[in-house]
Amino acid sequence: MFKQLVLSVTNRGKMTIPSSKSTIRKLVIPLFLTSICSISFGQFPGSVDSLYAFIKSNSVLRTTVNWKEIDITFNEQINEAQSLHDTMKSFVSVLERLNDVHSQIYLNSQFYGHYPNFADSILTWLKPLNDKAISQTNKIHSELLLNSVGYIRVPSFQVFDQNQINNFAQSLSDSVIKLSGKCKEGYIIDLRLNGGGNIYPMLSGLSLFLGNKTIGYETDVHDSIVRSWKIENGNFVIGGYQTSEIKTKQNVKFQSLPVVVLIGPVTKSSGSMTAIAFKGRPNTVFVGEPTADGYTTSNGYFHFASNLILNFATNYVADRNINIYKSTVNPDILITQGDNFDNLIEDKKIIFAIKWLKDR
């Protein structure tokens, strides 16, 4: 029997499990993992049948596949498995049939999952961009462009305990406020290097732009709303759970300021969900390229044994107007490549963003 729990995961695979509580909440801490690691021979902890049944019953993608075919293939692979590694490959095959790139199985300090393959011609430009995103983890960057446009780069946040969440959320909010007196034209919020992590400091830190209101939802396989996302007193609240505690004075002028949101192919998971929170906001335009495909699901963490945890896609995410995002977040204005994070004024997307803001 599994138990749902809260945990945090770094982009390098380290895991921190908070102390137990009488009531364990499901949290959305999406992440991006880059490889599948094998483990040595050993006994599978818990029940293979229970884990398979859970995946079959709870995947948000479960209605997109033929389960009779998957049942036959899975049973054949399990019966032929000679090692724990073979067993885990059987589960990865199920995720592959579901085309679920956002779920992972964590066993004996290793991750297993199904991840997309890219042609060499795509990897030539995509890998350096992804490497850049990883290098900017936890590094908020803000500056004033051309003396009138505020620029805020929101990276992946790999933070875990409550103090870390509060500190990063406060730092992001402070970065917005620091530029506010000089941003006559508006703001650029850059999510192109946001590969996921903890969404709590992202949405709390950007709450000035979002206002105290509902900013999104989670929906189930039948497109029914199961949980709401709100900003309350400047803090992100998910399903009634307040995720942070920052000090910020809400100002209605921020909610109407022109904002350009930049997205791209390594924007994924909580980076994509942060973008979704801005969908439907007035005076907002999305510029760049579609976000990474398959990372707009809301994931929960489920504990099957002391060394077996499933990070699993159970819901989709919808914007404030209940538009559901089942694959990518798309830009309003498509501009491919041309990224220049070392000299922002020469960046193709930022050049367009500044022009859009000045022409309003």
CSV table of C-alpha atoms in Angstrom, one decimal, residues 145-149 185-186 258 352-360:
chain,number,residue,atom,x,y,z
A,145,LEU,CA,17.0,48.0,-20.1
A,146,LEU,CA,17.2,51.2,-22.1
A,147,ASN,CA,16.4,53.2,-18.9
A,148,SER,CA,12.7,52.3,-19.2
A,149,VAL,CA,12.1,48.5,-19.3
A,185,GLU,CA,7.4,51.1,-20.4
A,186,GLY,CA,6.7,47.8,-18.5
A,258,PRO,CA,2.4,45.8,-19.7
A,352,PHE,CA,10.9,42.5,-30.1
A,353,ALA,CA,9.7,42.7,-26.5
A,354,ILE,CA,11.1,46.2,-26.0
A,355,LYS,CA,9.5,47.4,-29.3
A,356,TRP,CA,6.1,45.9,-28.2
A,357,LEU,CA,6.3,47.7,-24.9
A,358,LYS,CA,7.4,51.0,-26.4
A,359,ASP,CA,4.7,50.9,-29.1
A,360,ARG,CA,1.8,50.6,-26.7
